[in-house]
mmCIF file with all atom_site columns, C-alpha atoms and ligand atoms in Angstrom:
data_model
loop_
_atom_site.group_PDB
_atom_site.id
_atom_site.type_symbol
_atom_site.label_atom_id
_atom_site.label_alt_id
_atom_site.label_comp_id
_atom_site.label_asym_id
_atom_site.label_entity_id
_atom_site.label_seq_id
_atom_site.pdbx_PDB_ins_code
_atom_site.Cartn_x
_atom_site.Cartn_y
_atom_site.Cartn_z
_atom_site.occupancy
_atom_site.B_iso_or_equiv
_atom_site.pdbx_formal_charge
_atom_site.auth_seq_id
_atom_site.auth_comp_id
_atom_site.auth_asym_id
_atom_site.auth_atom_id
_atom_site.pdbx_PDB_model_num
ATOM   1   C  CA  . MET Q 1 1   ? 87.708  119.327 123.440 1.00 52.00 ? 396 MET Q CA  1
ATOM   2   C  CA  . SER Q 1 2   ? 85.450  121.925 125.011 1.00 52.00 ? 397 SER Q CA  1
ATOM   3   C  CA  . ALA Q 1 3   ? 83.591  121.633 128.290 1.00 53.00 ? 398 ALA Q CA  1
ATOM   4   C  CA  . THR Q 1 4   ? 80.326  121.911 126.439 1.00 58.00 ? 399 THR Q CA  1
ATOM   5   C  CA  . GLN Q 1 5   ? 80.871  118.791 124.346 1.00 66.00 ? 400 GLN Q CA  1
ATOM   6   C  CA  . ASP Q 1 6   ? 77.728  116.712 124.196 1.00 72.00 ? 401 ASP Q CA  1
ATOM   7   C  CA  . PHE Q 1 7   ? 78.130  113.009 125.025 1.00 86.00 ? 402 PHE Q CA  1
ATOM   8   C  CA  . SER Q 1 8   ? 74.502  112.133 124.419 1.00 91.00 ? 403 SER Q CA  1
ATOM   9   C  CA  . GLU Q 1 9   ? 74.819  111.557 120.711 1.00 96.00 ? 404 GLU Q CA  1
ATOM   10  C  CA  . VAL Q 1 10  ? 77.396  110.232 118.286 1.00 97.00 ? 405 VAL Q CA  1
ATOM   11  C  CA  . SER Q 1 11  ? 79.760  112.974 117.166 1.00 96.00 ? 406 SER Q CA  1
ATOM   12  C  CA  . LYS Q 1 12  ? 83.374  113.482 116.183 1.00 96.00 ? 407 LYS Q CA  1
ATOM   13  C  CA  . ASP Q 1 13  ? 86.094  112.441 118.663 1.00 96.00 ? 408 ASP Q CA  1
ATOM   14  C  CA  . LEU Q 1 14  ? 83.746  110.362 120.813 1.00 97.00 ? 409 LEU Q CA  1
ATOM   15  C  CA  . VAL Q 1 15  ? 84.521  106.707 121.469 1.00 96.00 ? 410 VAL Q CA  1
ATOM   16  C  CA  . VAL Q 1 16  ? 81.471  104.792 120.295 1.00 97.00 ? 411 VAL Q CA  1
ATOM   17  C  CA  . SER Q 1 17  ? 80.596  101.315 121.600 1.00 97.00 ? 412 SER Q CA  1
ATOM   18  C  CA  . MET Q 1 18  ? 78.252  99.644  119.170 1.00 97.00 ? 413 MET Q CA  1
ATOM   19  C  CA  . GLU Q 1 19  ? 76.449  96.383  118.539 1.00 98.00 ? 414 GLU Q CA  1
ATOM   20  C  CA  . TYR Q 1 20  ? 76.035  95.517  114.919 1.00 97.00 ? 415 TYR Q CA  1
ATOM   21  C  CA  . GLU Q 1 21  ? 74.957  92.895  112.463 1.00 98.00 ? 416 GLU Q CA  1
ATOM   22  C  CA  . LEU Q 1 22  ? 76.164  92.985  108.890 1.00 97.00 ? 417 LEU Q CA  1
ATOM   23  C  CA  . ARG Q 1 23  ? 74.208  91.237  106.168 1.00 97.00 ? 418 ARG Q CA  1
ATOM   24  C  CA  . VAL Q 1 24  ? 75.166  90.905  102.530 1.00 96.00 ? 419 VAL Q CA  1
ATOM   25  C  CA  . ASP Q 1 25  ? 72.626  89.468  100.104 1.00 94.00 ? 420 ASP Q CA  1
ATOM   26  C  CA  . GLY Q 1 26  ? 70.532  88.471  103.155 1.00 94.00 ? 421 GLY Q CA  1
ATOM   27  C  CA  . GLU Q 1 27  ? 73.334  86.471  104.756 1.00 96.00 ? 422 GLU Q CA  1
ATOM   28  C  CA  . LEU Q 1 28  ? 74.776  87.396  108.178 1.00 97.00 ? 423 LEU Q CA  1
ATOM   29  C  CA  . ILE Q 1 29  ? 78.506  87.761  107.642 1.00 95.00 ? 424 ILE Q CA  1
ATOM   30  C  CA  . ASP Q 1 30  ? 79.725  89.718  110.647 1.00 95.00 ? 425 ASP Q CA  1
ATOM   31  C  CA  . SER Q 1 31  ? 78.438  90.909  113.999 1.00 97.00 ? 426 SER Q CA  1
ATOM   32  C  CA  . ALA Q 1 32  ? 79.353  92.301  117.395 1.00 96.00 ? 427 ALA Q CA  1
ATOM   33  C  CA  . ASP Q 1 33  ? 77.039  91.675  120.343 1.00 95.00 ? 428 ASP Q CA  1
ATOM   34  C  CA  . ALA Q 1 34  ? 76.713  93.174  123.814 1.00 92.00 ? 429 ALA Q CA  1
ATOM   35  C  CA  . ASN Q 1 35  ? 79.609  91.058  125.124 1.00 92.00 ? 430 ASN Q CA  1
ATOM   36  C  CA  . ASP Q 1 36  ? 81.951  92.048  122.335 1.00 91.00 ? 431 ASP Q CA  1
ATOM   37  C  CA  . LEU Q 1 37  ? 81.074  95.580  121.310 1.00 95.00 ? 432 LEU Q CA  1
ATOM   38  C  CA  . LEU Q 1 38  ? 82.781  97.262  118.416 1.00 95.00 ? 433 LEU Q CA  1
ATOM   39  C  CA  . GLU Q 1 39  ? 84.625  100.338 119.732 1.00 95.00 ? 434 GLU Q CA  1
ATOM   40  C  CA  . PHE Q 1 40  ? 86.035  103.084 117.560 1.00 96.00 ? 435 PHE Q CA  1
ATOM   41  C  CA  . ILE Q 1 41  ? 86.591  106.834 117.496 1.00 97.00 ? 436 ILE Q CA  1
ATOM   42  C  CA  . GLN Q 1 42  ? 83.888  108.573 115.486 1.00 97.00 ? 437 GLN Q CA  1
ATOM   43  C  CA  . GLY Q 1 43  ? 84.985  110.889 112.701 1.00 97.00 ? 438 GLY Q CA  1
ATOM   44  C  CA  . HIS Q 1 44  ? 88.371  109.287 112.084 1.00 96.00 ? 439 HIS Q CA  1
ATOM   45  C  CA  . GLY Q 1 45  ? 87.594  106.878 109.277 1.00 95.00 ? 440 GLY Q CA  1
ATOM   46  C  CA  . HIS Q 1 46  ? 87.838  103.817 111.539 1.00 95.00 ? 441 HIS Q CA  1
ATOM   47  C  CA  . ILE Q 1 47  ? 84.670  102.365 110.077 1.00 95.00 ? 442 ILE Q CA  1
ATOM   48  C  CA  . ILE Q 1 48  ? 83.462  102.542 106.499 1.00 93.00 ? 443 ILE Q CA  1
ATOM   49  C  CA  . PRO Q 1 49  ? 82.493  106.072 105.446 1.00 91.00 ? 444 PRO Q CA  1
ATOM   50  C  CA  . GLY Q 1 50  ? 78.866  105.306 104.597 1.00 92.00 ? 445 GLY Q CA  1
ATOM   51  C  CA  . LEU Q 1 51  ? 78.242  103.844 108.051 1.00 96.00 ? 446 LEU Q CA  1
ATOM   52  C  CA  . GLU Q 1 52  ? 80.137  106.555 109.918 1.00 97.00 ? 447 GLU Q CA  1
ATOM   53  C  CA  . ARG Q 1 53  ? 78.001  109.214 108.218 1.00 96.00 ? 448 ARG Q CA  1
ATOM   54  C  CA  . GLU Q 1 54  ? 74.718  107.476 109.051 1.00 96.00 ? 449 GLU Q CA  1
ATOM   55  C  CA  . ILE Q 1 55  ? 75.385  106.952 112.768 1.00 97.00 ? 450 ILE Q CA  1
ATOM   56  C  CA  . GLU Q 1 56  ? 76.321  110.609 113.369 1.00 97.00 ? 451 GLU Q CA  1
ATOM   57  C  CA  . GLY Q 1 57  ? 73.789  112.032 115.852 1.00 97.00 ? 452 GLY Q CA  1
ATOM   58  C  CA  . MET Q 1 58  ? 72.477  108.655 117.095 1.00 98.00 ? 453 MET Q CA  1
ATOM   59  C  CA  . LYS Q 1 59  ? 71.742  108.383 120.827 1.00 97.00 ? 454 LYS Q CA  1
ATOM   60  C  CA  . ILE Q 1 60  ? 72.619  105.647 123.341 1.00 96.00 ? 455 ILE Q CA  1
ATOM   61  C  CA  . ASP Q 1 61  ? 70.394  102.566 122.952 1.00 96.00 ? 456 ASP Q CA  1
ATOM   62  C  CA  . GLU Q 1 62  ? 69.091  103.873 119.643 1.00 98.00 ? 457 GLU Q CA  1
ATOM   63  C  CA  . SER Q 1 63  ? 68.995  101.276 116.843 1.00 98.00 ? 458 SER Q CA  1
ATOM   64  C  CA  . LYS Q 1 64  ? 69.015  101.860 113.140 1.00 98.00 ? 459 LYS Q CA  1
ATOM   65  C  CA  . GLU Q 1 65  ? 69.180  99.913  109.930 1.00 98.00 ? 460 GLU Q CA  1
ATOM   66  C  CA  . VAL Q 1 66  ? 71.781  101.350 107.622 1.00 97.00 ? 461 VAL Q CA  1
ATOM   67  C  CA  . PHE Q 1 67  ? 72.084  100.455 103.973 1.00 97.00 ? 462 PHE Q CA  1
ATOM   68  C  CA  . VAL Q 1 68  ? 75.486  101.267 102.498 1.00 96.00 ? 463 VAL Q CA  1
ATOM   69  C  CA  . LYS Q 1 69  ? 76.032  101.116 98.759  1.00 95.00 ? 464 LYS Q CA  1
ATOM   70  C  CA  . ALA Q 1 70  ? 79.230  99.395  97.635  1.00 95.00 ? 465 ALA Q CA  1
ATOM   71  C  CA  . VAL Q 1 71  ? 80.779  102.691 96.567  1.00 93.00 ? 466 VAL Q CA  1
ATOM   72  C  CA  . ASP Q 1 72  ? 80.528  103.992 100.183 1.00 92.00 ? 467 ASP Q CA  1
ATOM   73  C  CA  . ALA Q 1 73  ? 81.696  100.694 101.633 1.00 93.00 ? 468 ALA Q CA  1
ATOM   74  C  CA  . TYR Q 1 74  ? 84.536  98.647  100.121 1.00 92.00 ? 469 TYR Q CA  1
ATOM   75  C  CA  . GLY Q 1 75  ? 84.294  100.145 96.639  1.00 92.00 ? 470 GLY Q CA  1
ATOM   76  C  CA  . GLU Q 1 76  ? 83.172  98.765  93.336  1.00 95.00 ? 471 GLU Q CA  1
ATOM   77  C  CA  . TYR Q 1 77  ? 84.601  95.515  92.058  1.00 95.00 ? 472 TYR Q CA  1
ATOM   78  C  CA  . ASP Q 1 78  ? 87.510  96.330  89.732  1.00 95.00 ? 473 ASP Q CA  1
ATOM   79  C  CA  . PRO Q 1 79  ? 88.489  93.721  87.138  1.00 95.00 ? 474 PRO Q CA  1
ATOM   80  C  CA  . GLU Q 1 80  ? 91.859  95.453  86.788  1.00 95.00 ? 475 GLU Q CA  1
ATOM   81  C  CA  . GLU Q 1 81  ? 92.659  94.463  90.378  1.00 94.00 ? 476 GLU Q CA  1
ATOM   82  C  CA  . ILE Q 1 82  ? 93.013  90.874  89.223  1.00 96.00 ? 477 ILE Q CA  1
ATOM   83  C  CA  . ILE Q 1 83  ? 96.602  90.248  88.245  1.00 95.00 ? 478 ILE Q CA  1
ATOM   84  C  CA  . GLU Q 1 84  ? 98.319  87.182  86.819  1.00 96.00 ? 479 GLU Q CA  1
ATOM   85  C  CA  . LEU Q 1 85  ? 101.991 86.785  87.685  1.00 94.00 ? 480 LEU Q CA  1
ATOM   86  C  CA  . PRO Q 1 86  ? 104.584 84.152  86.774  1.00 96.00 ? 481 PRO Q CA  1
ATOM   87  C  CA  . LYS Q 1 87  ? 105.213 81.658  89.566  1.00 94.00 ? 482 LYS Q CA  1
ATOM   88  C  CA  . THR Q 1 88  ? 108.906 82.505  89.423  1.00 93.00 ? 483 THR Q CA  1
ATOM   89  C  CA  . GLU Q 1 89  ? 108.121 85.871  91.074  1.00 91.00 ? 484 GLU Q CA  1
ATOM   90  C  CA  . PHE Q 1 90  ? 107.058 84.129  94.284  1.00 91.00 ? 485 PHE Q CA  1
ATOM   91  C  CA  . PRO Q 1 91  ? 109.233 82.629  97.006  1.00 89.00 ? 486 PRO Q CA  1
ATOM   92  C  CA  . GLU Q 1 92  ? 109.306 78.833  97.270  1.00 88.00 ? 487 GLU Q CA  1
ATOM   93  C  CA  . ASP Q 1 93  ? 107.365 78.815  100.538 1.00 90.00 ? 488 ASP Q CA  1
ATOM   94  C  CA  . PHE Q 1 94  ? 104.506 80.834  99.025  1.00 90.00 ? 489 PHE Q CA  1
ATOM   95  C  CA  . PRO Q 1 95  ? 101.126 79.172  99.715  1.00 89.00 ? 490 PRO Q CA  1
ATOM   96  C  CA  . PHE Q 1 96  ? 100.053 78.255  96.182  1.00 93.00 ? 491 PHE Q CA  1
ATOM   97  C  CA  . GLU Q 1 97  ? 96.446  77.530  97.218  1.00 95.00 ? 492 GLU Q CA  1
ATOM   98  C  CA  . PRO Q 1 98  ? 93.408  79.225  95.683  1.00 96.00 ? 493 PRO Q CA  1
ATOM   99  C  CA  . GLY Q 1 99  ? 91.367  81.080  98.311  1.00 94.00 ? 494 GLY Q CA  1
ATOM   100 C  CA  . THR Q 1 100 ? 94.374  81.837  100.513 1.00 95.00 ? 495 THR Q CA  1
ATOM   101 C  CA  . GLU Q 1 101 ? 94.803  85.420  101.637 1.00 95.00 ? 496 GLU Q CA  1
ATOM   102 C  CA  . VAL Q 1 102 ? 98.314  86.731  101.085 1.00 93.00 ? 497 VAL Q CA  1
ATOM   103 C  CA  . VAL Q 1 103 ? 100.058 90.027  101.761 1.00 92.00 ? 498 VAL Q CA  1
ATOM   104 C  CA  . MET Q 1 104 ? 102.054 91.466  98.892  1.00 89.00 ? 499 MET Q CA  1
ATOM   105 C  CA  . GLU Q 1 105 ? 104.280 94.507  98.768  1.00 87.00 ? 500 GLU Q CA  1
ATOM   106 C  CA  . ASN Q 1 106 ? 103.963 97.003  95.943  1.00 84.00 ? 501 ASN Q CA  1
ATOM   107 C  CA  . GLU Q 1 107 ? 106.797 99.048  94.425  1.00 87.00 ? 502 GLU Q CA  1
ATOM   108 C  CA  . GLU Q 1 108 ? 106.366 101.733 97.096  1.00 91.00 ? 503 GLU Q CA  1
ATOM   109 C  CA  . GLY Q 1 109 ? 106.785 99.097  99.795  1.00 91.00 ? 504 GLY Q CA  1
ATOM   110 C  CA  . GLU Q 1 110 ? 103.147 99.320  100.870 1.00 92.00 ? 505 GLU Q CA  1
ATOM   111 C  CA  . GLU Q 1 111 ? 101.507 96.097  102.002 1.00 92.00 ? 506 GLU Q CA  1
ATOM   112 C  CA  . MET Q 1 112 ? 98.404  95.076  100.117 1.00 91.00 ? 507 MET Q CA  1
ATOM   113 C  CA  . SER Q 1 113 ? 96.340  92.019  100.796 1.00 93.00 ? 508 SER Q CA  1
ATOM   114 C  CA  . ALA Q 1 114 ? 95.025  89.821  98.046  1.00 95.00 ? 509 ALA Q CA  1
ATOM   115 C  CA  . PHE Q 1 115 ? 93.309  86.503  97.602  1.00 96.00 ? 510 PHE Q CA  1
ATOM   116 C  CA  . ILE Q 1 116 ? 94.749  83.791  95.394  1.00 96.00 ? 511 ILE Q CA  1
ATOM   117 C  CA  . GLU Q 1 117 ? 92.234  83.306  92.627  1.00 95.00 ? 512 GLU Q CA  1
ATOM   118 C  CA  . GLU Q 1 118 ? 93.891  80.634  90.528  1.00 96.00 ? 513 GLU Q CA  1
ATOM   119 C  CA  . VAL Q 1 119 ? 97.134  78.661  90.392  1.00 96.00 ? 514 VAL Q CA  1
ATOM   120 C  CA  . THR Q 1 120 ? 98.378  77.026  87.206  1.00 96.00 ? 515 THR Q CA  1
ATOM   121 C  CA  . LEU Q 1 121 ? 101.626 75.215  86.413  1.00 94.00 ? 516 LEU Q CA  1
ATOM   122 C  CA  . ASP Q 1 122 ? 103.498 78.449  85.837  1.00 95.00 ? 517 ASP Q CA  1
ATOM   123 C  CA  . SER Q 1 123 ? 101.314 81.322  86.986  1.00 96.00 ? 518 SER Q CA  1
ATOM   124 C  CA  . VAL Q 1 124 ? 99.410  82.680  89.967  1.00 96.00 ? 519 VAL Q CA  1
ATOM   125 C  CA  . THR Q 1 125 ? 96.358  84.937  89.658  1.00 97.00 ? 520 THR Q CA  1
ATOM   126 C  CA  . LEU Q 1 126 ? 95.880  87.365  92.531  1.00 96.00 ? 521 LEU Q CA  1
ATOM   127 C  CA  . ASN Q 1 127 ? 92.694  89.295  93.282  1.00 97.00 ? 522 ASN Q CA  1
ATOM   128 C  CA  . PHE Q 1 128 ? 93.357  92.571  95.101  1.00 95.00 ? 523 PHE Q CA  1
ATOM   129 C  CA  . ASN Q 1 129 ? 89.664  93.445  95.400  1.00 95.00 ? 524 ASN Q CA  1
ATOM   130 C  CA  . HIS Q 1 130 ? 88.373  93.434  98.978  1.00 92.00 ? 525 HIS Q CA  1
ATOM   131 C  CA  . PRO Q 1 131 ? 86.143  90.365  99.448  1.00 90.00 ? 526 PRO Q CA  1
ATOM   132 C  CA  . LEU Q 1 132 ? 83.219  92.781  99.945  1.00 93.00 ? 527 LEU Q CA  1
ATOM   133 C  CA  . ALA Q 1 133 ? 84.042  94.983  96.943  1.00 95.00 ? 528 ALA Q CA  1
ATOM   134 C  CA  . GLY Q 1 134 ? 80.965  95.487  94.789  1.00 96.00 ? 529 GLY Q CA  1
ATOM   135 C  CA  . LYS Q 1 135 ? 78.651  94.422  97.629  1.00 96.00 ? 530 LYS Q CA  1
ATOM   136 C  CA  . ASP Q 1 136 ? 75.922  96.572  99.152  1.00 96.00 ? 531 ASP Q CA  1
ATOM   137 C  CA  . LEU Q 1 137 ? 75.948  96.239  102.934 1.00 97.00 ? 532 LEU Q CA  1
ATOM   138 C  CA  . ASN Q 1 138 ? 72.965  96.056  105.282 1.00 98.00 ? 533 ASN Q CA  1
ATOM   139 C  CA  . PHE Q 1 139 ? 73.847  96.972  108.846 1.00 98.00 ? 534 PHE Q CA  1
ATOM   140 C  CA  . LYS Q 1 140 ? 71.684  96.889  111.933 1.00 98.00 ? 535 LYS Q CA  1
ATOM   141 C  CA  . VAL Q 1 141 ? 73.435  98.928  114.598 1.00 98.00 ? 536 VAL Q CA  1
ATOM   142 C  CA  . THR Q 1 142 ? 72.671  99.807  118.226 1.00 98.00 ? 537 THR Q CA  1
ATOM   143 C  CA  . ILE Q 1 143 ? 74.698  102.440 120.054 1.00 98.00 ? 538 ILE Q CA  1
ATOM   144 C  CA  . ARG Q 1 144 ? 75.614  101.151 123.548 1.00 96.00 ? 539 ARG Q CA  1
ATOM   145 C  CA  . GLY Q 1 145 ? 78.139  103.657 124.834 1.00 96.00 ? 540 GLY Q CA  1
ATOM   146 C  CA  . LEU Q 1 146 ? 79.612  107.081 124.209 1.00 96.00 ? 541 LEU Q CA  1
ATOM   147 C  CA  . ARG Q 1 147 ? 82.516  108.806 125.906 1.00 95.00 ? 542 ARG Q CA  1
ATOM   148 C  CA  . ALA Q 1 148 ? 85.171  111.350 125.016 1.00 95.00 ? 543 ALA Q CA  1
ATOM   149 C  CA  . ALA Q 1 149 ? 88.344  109.927 123.533 1.00 94.00 ? 544 ALA Q CA  1
ATOM   150 C  CA  . THR Q 1 150 ? 91.388  110.679 125.678 1.00 92.00 ? 545 THR Q CA  1
ATOM   151 C  CA  . PRO Q 1 151 ? 94.117  112.908 124.230 1.00 93.00 ? 546 PRO Q CA  1
ATOM   152 C  CA  . GLU Q 1 152 ? 96.313  109.779 124.051 1.00 89.00 ? 547 GLU Q CA  1
ATOM   153 C  CA  . GLU Q 1 153 ? 93.684  107.857 122.112 1.00 91.00 ? 548 GLU Q CA  1
ATOM   154 C  CA  . LEU Q 1 154 ? 93.323  110.745 119.681 1.00 93.00 ? 549 LEU Q CA  1
ATOM   155 C  CA  . GLU Q 1 155 ? 97.095  110.897 119.278 1.00 92.00 ? 550 GLU Q CA  1
ATOM   156 C  CA  . HIS Q 1 156 ? 97.342  107.122 118.638 1.00 88.00 ? 551 HIS Q CA  1
ATOM   157 C  CA  . ASP Q 1 157 ? 94.196  107.199 116.510 1.00 91.00 ? 552 ASP Q CA  1
ATOM   158 C  CA  . HIS Q 1 158 ? 92.661  104.137 118.168 1.00 89.00 ? 553 HIS Q CA  1
ATOM   159 C  CA  . VAL Q 1 159 ? 90.666  103.153 121.229 1.00 89.00 ? 554 VAL Q CA  1
ATOM   160 C  CA  . HIS Q 1 160 ? 92.486  101.965 124.338 1.00 85.00 ? 555 HIS Q CA  1
ATOM   161 C  CA  . LEU Q 1 161 ? 90.518  99.180  125.942 1.00 75.00 ? 556 LEU Q CA  1
ATOM   162 C  CA  . ASP Q 1 162 ? 91.671  99.534  129.534 1.00 66.00 ? 557 ASP Q CA  1
ATOM   163 C  CA  . GLU Q 1 163 ? 94.802  100.153 131.601 1.00 57.00 ? 558 GLU Q CA  1
ATOM   164 C  CA  . SER Q 1 164 ? 96.120  96.616  131.406 1.00 56.00 ? 559 SER Q CA  1
ATOM   165 C  CA  . ASP Q 1 165 ? 95.315  95.970  127.753 1.00 55.00 ? 560 ASP Q CA  1
ATOM   166 C  CA  . CYS Q 1 166 ? 95.358  99.437  126.309 1.00 55.00 ? 561 CYS Q CA  1
ATOM   167 C  CA  . CYS Q 1 167 ? 95.948  98.565  122.706 1.00 57.00 ? 562 CYS Q CA  1
ATOM   168 C  CA  . GLY Q 1 168 ? 94.477  95.095  122.483 1.00 56.00 ? 563 GLY Q CA  1
ATOM   169 C  CA  . ASP Q 1 169 ? 95.298  93.266  119.291 1.00 57.00 ? 564 ASP Q CA  1
ATOM   170 C  CA  . ASP Q 1 170 ? 95.998  96.506  117.514 1.00 55.00 ? 565 ASP Q CA  1
ATOM   171 C  CA  . CYS Q 1 171 ? 99.100  97.590  119.437 1.00 58.00 ? 566 CYS Q CA  1
ATOM   172 C  CA  . CYS Q 1 172 ? 100.501 100.914 118.324 1.00 59.00 ? 567 CYS Q CA  1
ATOM   173 C  CA  . GLY Q 1 173 ? 103.835 100.423 120.118 1.00 57.00 ? 568 GLY Q CA  1
ATOM   174 C  CA  . GLY Q 1 174 ? 103.199 103.579 122.135 1.00 57.00 ? 569 GLY Q CA  1
ATOM   175 C  CA  . ASP Q 1 175 ? 103.938 104.020 125.839 1.00 57.00 ? 570 ASP Q CA  1
ATOM   176 C  CA  . CYS Q 1 176 ? 100.530 102.673 126.772 1.00 57.00 ? 571 CYS Q CA  1
ATOM   177 C  CA  . CYS Q 1 177 ? 101.348 99.376  125.110 1.00 55.00 ? 572 CYS Q CA  1
ATOM   178 C  CA  . LYS Q 1 178 ? 104.427 98.467  127.164 1.00 47.00 ? 573 LYS Q CA  1
HETATM 179 ZN ZN1 . ZN  O 2 .   ? 97.859  103.209 121.801 1.00 70.98 ? 455 ZN  O ZN1 1
#
């Protein structure tokens, strides 16, 4: 970070505090208001790419409507991400309920979340598409705060809320989180 870094507009490595409303097909599906601002480090892929690109350069208290096509948000809907598996591949305590979100592990041991689409007598159909895949997103955002990320925040790649609750719900297990 250089001494000349400008904190008056959104740019890389700044912690952005933002109000937002997210509408899909005209319906409000997510929001953060003044009492519960969304905070993230700009330029690190913490928010969807299409939104991150559009807020670059915005000033404090500036508002903007941002339309993000599905491809720049949660991706296109992929029919090949719907997979039917025999029930025998699941543990007995598996929640065999359509609509339930489950976390599965792939062959590389990576966790992937899916929604149960259908359950029959002997099979389970899982949908690995994000619930917002294929959806165009309409955001209304207002920038409420900008500050430099600390070296520790940059190292952990997330915002520390304050001294007593540095990692919030998203604990990185670092020193700050003890
Ligand atoms: Zn941390």
